[in-house]
PDB file of C-alpha atoms in Angstrom:
ATOM      1  CA  MET W   1      21.571  44.380-120.584  1.00 51.00           C
ATOM      2  CA  SER W   2      24.794  43.164-122.142  1.00 52.00           C
ATOM      3  CA  SER W   3      24.839  42.271-125.808  1.00 49.00           C
ATOM      4  CA  PHE W   4      25.696  38.684-124.780  1.00 41.00           C
ATOM      5  CA  TYR W   5      22.344  38.060-123.050  1.00 36.00           C
ATOM      6  CA  LYS W   6      20.082  39.760-125.585  1.00 41.00           C
ATOM      7  CA  PRO W   7      20.189  36.979-128.255  1.00 36.00           C
ATOM      8  CA  ILE W   8      19.760  34.294-125.574  1.00 36.00           C
ATOM      9  CA  LEU W   9      16.714  36.023-124.099  1.00 32.00           C
ATOM     10  CA  THR W  10      15.290  36.569-127.587  1.00 35.00           C
ATOM     11  CA  ALA W  11      15.737  32.859-128.395  1.00 34.00           C
ATOM     12  CA  LEU W  12      14.133  31.805-125.093  1.00 32.00           C
ATOM     13  CA  PHE W  13      11.195  34.136-125.709  1.00 37.00           C
ATOM     14  CA  TYR W  14      10.763  32.685-129.216  1.00 34.00           C
ATOM     15  CA  LEU W  15      10.904  29.092-127.929  1.00 32.00           C
ATOM     16  CA  ALA W  16       8.351  29.905-125.234  1.00 35.00           C
ATOM     17  CA  GLN W  17       5.981  31.269-127.889  1.00 36.00           C
ATOM     18  CA  VAL W  18       6.479  28.201-130.097  1.00 32.00           C
ATOM     19  CA  GLY W  19       5.824  25.978-127.085  1.00 34.00           C
ATOM     20  CA  VAL W  20       2.572  27.791-126.323  1.00 35.00           C
ATOM     21  CA  VAL W  21       1.398  27.472-129.928  1.00 39.00           C
ATOM     22  CA  MET W  22       2.333  23.783-130.005  1.00 36.00           C
ATOM     23  CA  ALA W  23       0.548  23.202-126.698  1.00 37.00           C
ATOM     24  CA  GLN W  24      -2.544  24.941-128.048  1.00 45.00           C
ATOM     25  CA  ASP W  25      -2.441  22.780-131.186  1.00 44.00           C
ATOM     26  CA  SER W  26      -2.123  19.571-129.196  1.00 43.00           C
ATOM     27  CA  MET W  27      -4.955  20.332-126.777  1.00 50.00           C
ATOM     28  CA  ASN W  28      -7.780  17.891-127.013  1.00 56.00           C
ATOM     29  CA  TYR W  29     -10.761  20.227-127.342  1.00 65.00           C
ATOM     30  CA  ARG W  30     -14.287  18.862-127.409  1.00 69.00           C
ATOM     31  CA  ILE W  31     -17.621  20.519-128.051  1.00 78.00           C
ATOM     32  CA  THR W  32     -19.389  17.973-125.862  1.00 80.00           C
ATOM     33  CA  GLU W  33     -17.508  16.207-123.117  1.00 82.00           C
ATOM     34  CA  ASN W  34     -17.194  12.437-123.598  1.00 88.00           C
ATOM     35  CA  TYR W  35     -18.662  12.475-127.137  1.00 94.00           C
ATOM     36  CA  VAL W  36     -18.901   9.035-128.738  1.00 95.00           C
ATOM     37  CA  PRO W  37     -20.358   8.724-132.256  1.00 96.00           C
ATOM     38  CA  ASP W  38     -23.682   6.888-132.507  1.00 96.00           C
ATOM     39  CA  ASP W  39     -22.731   5.657-135.988  1.00 97.00           C
ATOM     40  CA  LEU W  40     -18.997   5.098-136.419  1.00 97.00           C
ATOM     41  CA  ASP W  41     -19.255   4.549-140.194  1.00 98.00           C
ATOM     42  CA  LEU W  42     -21.131   7.832-140.658  1.00 98.00           C
ATOM     43  CA  TYR W  43     -18.659   9.616-138.396  1.00 98.00           C
ATOM     44  CA  GLN W  44     -15.686   8.306-140.405  1.00 98.00           C
ATOM     45  CA  THR W  45     -17.374   9.253-143.690  1.00 98.00           C
ATOM     46  CA  ILE W  46     -18.014  12.841-142.592  1.00 98.00           C
ATOM     47  CA  VAL W  47     -14.529  13.249-141.091  1.00 98.00           C
ATOM     48  CA  LYS W  48     -13.058  12.076-144.406  1.00 98.00           C
ATOM     49  CA  LEU W  49     -15.293  14.482-146.345  1.00 98.00           C
ATOM     50  CA  ASP W  50     -14.226  17.330-144.033  1.00 98.00           C
ATOM     51  CA  GLN W  51     -10.561  16.517-144.712  1.00 98.00           C
ATOM     52  CA  GLU W  52     -11.124  16.403-148.472  1.00 98.00           C
ATOM     53  CA  PHE W  53     -13.219  19.568-148.601  1.00 98.00           C
ATOM     54  CA  PHE W  54     -10.829  21.650-146.522  1.00 97.00           C
ATOM     55  CA  GLY W  55      -7.847  20.148-148.334  1.00 97.00           C
ATOM     56  CA  TYR W  56      -9.308  21.722-151.490  1.00 97.00           C
ATOM     57  CA  TYR W  57     -10.147  24.915-149.553  1.00 97.00           C
ATOM     58  CA  ASN W  58      -6.542  25.207-148.394  1.00 97.00           C
ATOM     59  CA  THR W  59      -5.243  24.705-151.956  1.00 96.00           C
ATOM     60  CA  CYS W  60      -8.084  26.416-153.792  1.00 94.00           C
ATOM     61  CA  GLU W  61      -5.748  28.457-155.974  1.00 92.00           C
ATOM     62  CA  THR W  62      -5.244  25.172-157.903  1.00 95.00           C
ATOM     63  CA  GLN W  63      -8.248  23.130-156.704  1.00 95.00           C
ATOM     64  CA  LEU W  64     -11.153  25.610-156.912  1.00 97.00           C
ATOM     65  CA  GLU W  65     -13.411  23.394-159.058  1.00 97.00           C
ATOM     66  CA  LEU W  66     -12.971  20.429-156.706  1.00 97.00           C
ATOM     67  CA  TYR W  67     -13.687  22.703-153.735  1.00 97.00           C
ATOM     68  CA  ALA W  68     -16.824  24.110-155.408  1.00 98.00           C
ATOM     69  CA  ASP W  69     -18.134  20.643-156.276  1.00 98.00           C
ATOM     70  CA  PHE W  70     -18.686  19.889-152.563  1.00 98.00           C
ATOM     71  CA  TYR W  71     -21.428  22.514-152.337  1.00 98.00           C
ATOM     72  CA  ALA W  72     -25.055  21.770-153.169  1.00 98.00           C
ATOM     73  CA  GLU W  73     -26.681  24.131-155.661  1.00 96.00           C
ATOM     74  CA  GLU W  74     -29.199  25.164-152.973  1.00 96.00           C
ATOM     75  CA  LEU W  75     -26.783  26.464-150.362  1.00 97.00           C
ATOM     76  CA  GLU W  76     -27.086  28.554-147.215  1.00 98.00           C
ATOM     77  CA  PHE W  77     -23.883  29.870-145.665  1.00 98.00           C
ATOM     78  CA  TYR W  78     -24.238  31.696-142.345  1.00 98.00           C
ATOM     79  CA  HIS W  79     -21.122  33.593-141.293  1.00 95.00           C
ATOM     80  CA  ASP W  80     -20.858  35.664-138.133  1.00 94.00           C
ATOM     81  CA  GLN W  81     -18.848  38.328-139.959  1.00 91.00           C
ATOM     82  CA  GLY W  82     -20.180  38.147-143.516  1.00 91.00           C
ATOM     83  CA  GLY W  83     -23.844  37.387-142.888  1.00 95.00           C
ATOM     84  CA  LEU W  84     -25.989  35.037-144.956  1.00 97.00           C
ATOM     85  CA  SER W  85     -25.009  33.940-148.458  1.00 97.00           C
ATOM     86  CA  THR W  86     -27.277  31.782-150.601  1.00 97.00           C
ATOM     87  CA  SER W  87     -25.475  31.812-153.951  1.00 97.00           C
ATOM     88  CA  LYS W  88     -23.030  28.973-154.565  1.00 98.00           C
ATOM     89  CA  SER W  89     -21.308  30.912-157.352  1.00 97.00           C
ATOM     90  CA  GLU W  90     -20.901  34.017-155.152  1.00 97.00           C
ATOM     91  CA  ILE W  91     -19.472  31.936-152.291  1.00 97.00           C
ATOM     92  CA  VAL W  92     -16.978  30.266-154.627  1.00 97.00           C
ATOM     93  CA  GLN W  93     -16.050  33.617-156.203  1.00 97.00           C
ATOM     94  CA  SER W  94     -15.593  35.181-152.753  1.00 95.00           C
ATOM     95  CA  THR W  95     -13.376  32.261-151.738  1.00 96.00           C
ATOM     96  CA  LYS W  96     -11.307  32.731-154.892  1.00 97.00           C
ATOM     97  CA  GLN W  97     -10.859  36.464-154.240  1.00 96.00           C
ATOM     98  CA  ASN W  98     -10.367  36.443-150.453  1.00 94.00           C
ATOM     99  CA  ILE W  99      -9.103  33.014-149.392  1.00 95.00           C
ATOM    100  CA  CYS W 100      -7.127  31.230-152.101  1.00 97.00           C
ATOM    101  CA  GLY W 101      -3.400  31.497-151.484  1.00 95.00           C
ATOM    102  CA  ARG W 102      -3.933  33.628-148.383  1.00 95.00           C
ATOM    103  CA  VAL W 103      -5.918  31.730-145.740  1.00 95.00           C
ATOM    104  CA  THR W 104      -5.735  28.147-144.494  1.00 96.00           C
ATOM    105  CA  ARG W 105      -8.187  26.352-142.245  1.00 96.00           C
ATOM    106  CA  HIS W 106      -6.948  24.115-139.445  1.00 96.00           C
ATOM    107  CA  LEU W 107      -9.173  21.675-137.617  1.00 96.00           C
ATOM    108  CA  VAL W 108      -8.774  21.448-133.856  1.00 95.00           C
ATOM    109  CA  PRO W 109      -7.819  17.786-133.372  1.00 93.00           C
ATOM    110  CA  ASN W 110     -10.542  15.494-132.042  1.00 93.00           C
ATOM    111  CA  SER W 111     -13.190  18.227-132.069  1.00 96.00           C
ATOM    112  CA  ILE W 112     -15.544  16.862-134.742  1.00 97.00           C
ATOM    113  CA  GLU W 113     -18.931  15.504-133.747  1.00 98.00           C
ATOM    114  CA  VAL W 114     -21.322  13.971-136.269  1.00 98.00           C
ATOM    115  CA  TYR W 115     -25.050  13.378-135.849  1.00 98.00           C
ATOM    116  CA  SER W 116     -27.332  11.582-138.280  1.00 98.00           C
ATOM    117  CA  ILE W 117     -30.360  13.408-139.665  1.00 98.00           C
ATOM    118  CA  PRO W 118     -32.652  10.623-140.957  1.00 97.00           C
ATOM    119  CA  GLY W 119     -33.971  11.172-144.474  1.00 97.00           C
ATOM    120  CA  PHE W 120     -31.463  13.982-145.058  1.00 98.00           C
ATOM    121  CA  GLY W 121     -27.879  13.177-144.131  1.00 98.00           C
ATOM    122  CA  ALA W 122     -25.823  14.427-141.233  1.00 98.00           C
ATOM    123  CA  VAL W 123     -24.704  17.455-139.315  1.00 98.00           C
ATOM    124  CA  GLU W 124     -21.047  17.949-138.446  1.00 98.00           C
ATOM    125  CA  MET W 125     -19.955  20.241-135.638  1.00 98.00           C
ATOM    126  CA  GLY W 126     -16.424  21.101-134.690  1.00 97.00           C
ATOM    127  CA  LEU W 127     -13.785  23.640-133.832  1.00 97.00           C
ATOM    128  CA  HIS W 128     -11.273  25.190-136.182  1.00 96.00           C
ATOM    129  CA  TYR W 129      -9.046  28.187-136.685  1.00 95.00           C
ATOM    130  CA  PHE W 130      -7.728  30.033-139.706  1.00 94.00           C
ATOM    131  CA  ILE W 131      -4.258  31.295-140.479  1.00 94.00           C
ATOM    132  CA  ASN W 132      -4.070  34.338-142.741  1.00 94.00           C
ATOM    133  CA  ALA W 133      -0.765  34.718-144.609  1.00 91.00           C
ATOM    134  CA  ASP W 134      -1.168  38.505-144.363  1.00 89.00           C
ATOM    135  CA  ASN W 135      -1.045  38.414-140.547  1.00 89.00           C
ATOM    136  CA  PRO W 136       2.067  38.128-138.368  1.00 88.00           C
ATOM    137  CA  PRO W 137       3.102  34.465-137.917  1.00 83.00           C
ATOM    138  CA  ASN W 138       2.899  34.583-134.114  1.00 86.00           C
ATOM    139  CA  GLU W 139      -0.530  36.215-133.998  1.00 87.00           C
ATOM    140  CA  PRO W 140      -2.765  34.421-131.461  1.00 87.00           C
ATOM    141  CA  ARG W 141      -5.170  31.958-133.006  1.00 87.00           C
ATOM    142  CA  LYS W 142      -8.847  32.365-132.356  1.00 91.00           C
ATOM    143  CA  VAL W 143     -10.672  29.056-132.307  1.00 95.00           C
ATOM    144  CA  GLY W 144     -14.128  29.190-133.865  1.00 95.00           C
ATOM    145  CA  ARG W 145     -17.100  26.835-134.036  1.00 97.00           C
ATOM    146  CA  PHE W 146     -18.667  25.494-137.192  1.00 98.00           C
ATOM    147  CA  MET W 147     -21.609  23.382-138.303  1.00 98.00           C
ATOM    148  CA  ILE W 148     -21.884  21.768-141.714  1.00 98.00           C
ATOM    149  CA  PHE W 149     -25.096  20.125-142.888  1.00 98.00           C
ATOM    150  CA  TRP W 150     -24.214  17.295-145.259  1.00 98.00           C
ATOM    151  CA  LYS W 151     -27.010  16.153-147.571  1.00 98.00           C
ATOM    152  CA  GLU W 152     -26.766  12.661-149.011  1.00 98.00           C
ATOM    153  CA  GLY W 153     -28.278  12.325-152.478  1.00 96.00           C
ATOM    154  CA  SER W 154     -27.855  10.718-155.868  1.00 95.00           C
ATOM    155  CA  GLU W 155     -24.667  12.740-156.468  1.00 94.00           C
ATOM    156  CA  GLY W 156     -23.168  11.696-153.115  1.00 97.00           C
ATOM    157  CA  TRP W 157     -22.642  13.928-150.100  1.00 98.00           C
ATOM    158  CA  LYS W 158     -23.037  17.678-150.622  1.00 98.00           C
ATOM    159  CA  ILE W 159     -22.784  20.623-148.262  1.00 98.00           C
ATOM    160  CA  SER W 160     -26.191  22.281-148.051  1.00 98.00           C
ATOM    161  CA  LYS W 161     -25.769  24.578-145.049  1.00 98.00           C
ATOM    162  CA  VAL W 162     -22.809  26.014-143.189  1.00 98.00           C
ATOM    163  CA  VAL W 163     -22.660  27.983-139.959  1.00 98.00           C
ATOM    164  CA  SER W 164     -19.212  29.449-139.407  1.00 96.00           C
ATOM    165  CA  LEU W 165     -18.465  31.351-136.205  1.00 93.00           C
ATOM    166  CA  HIS W 166     -15.119  32.934-135.538  1.00 83.00           C
TER     167      HIS W 166
END
């Protein structure tokens, strides 16, 4: 191959990869086909809380206290790789050591579903993926499922249970 074509082919290969990633990001994934929230106000509240919580998660090197405040004191965190954690302080410490400044969470657009749990709060289900700064930038993204149980109480909405599947 002549030296003239090599940079052109490299650029085309790069653009094809960027196009695939952009197409993946713009896909309209759903957990349940044709989902429509039963309670639009509740749905909007939980979506906003998700944005706030993961905004703090993604900037936890400077926002760790705000991130931690979303968790209830009685917390259960089920993770398909890390197992069960029931200590809020250990979860926050683990986030500080392993996530802050290194990993960001990205929500798959339009994937959140919210269901009311009378007398408790709500459950949120959705799809997301994580980008680790230590990994190559063009590494394929693995979309995972999550469930967050939001408990509504005198202190507002708190996360009481999380199921995170990668």
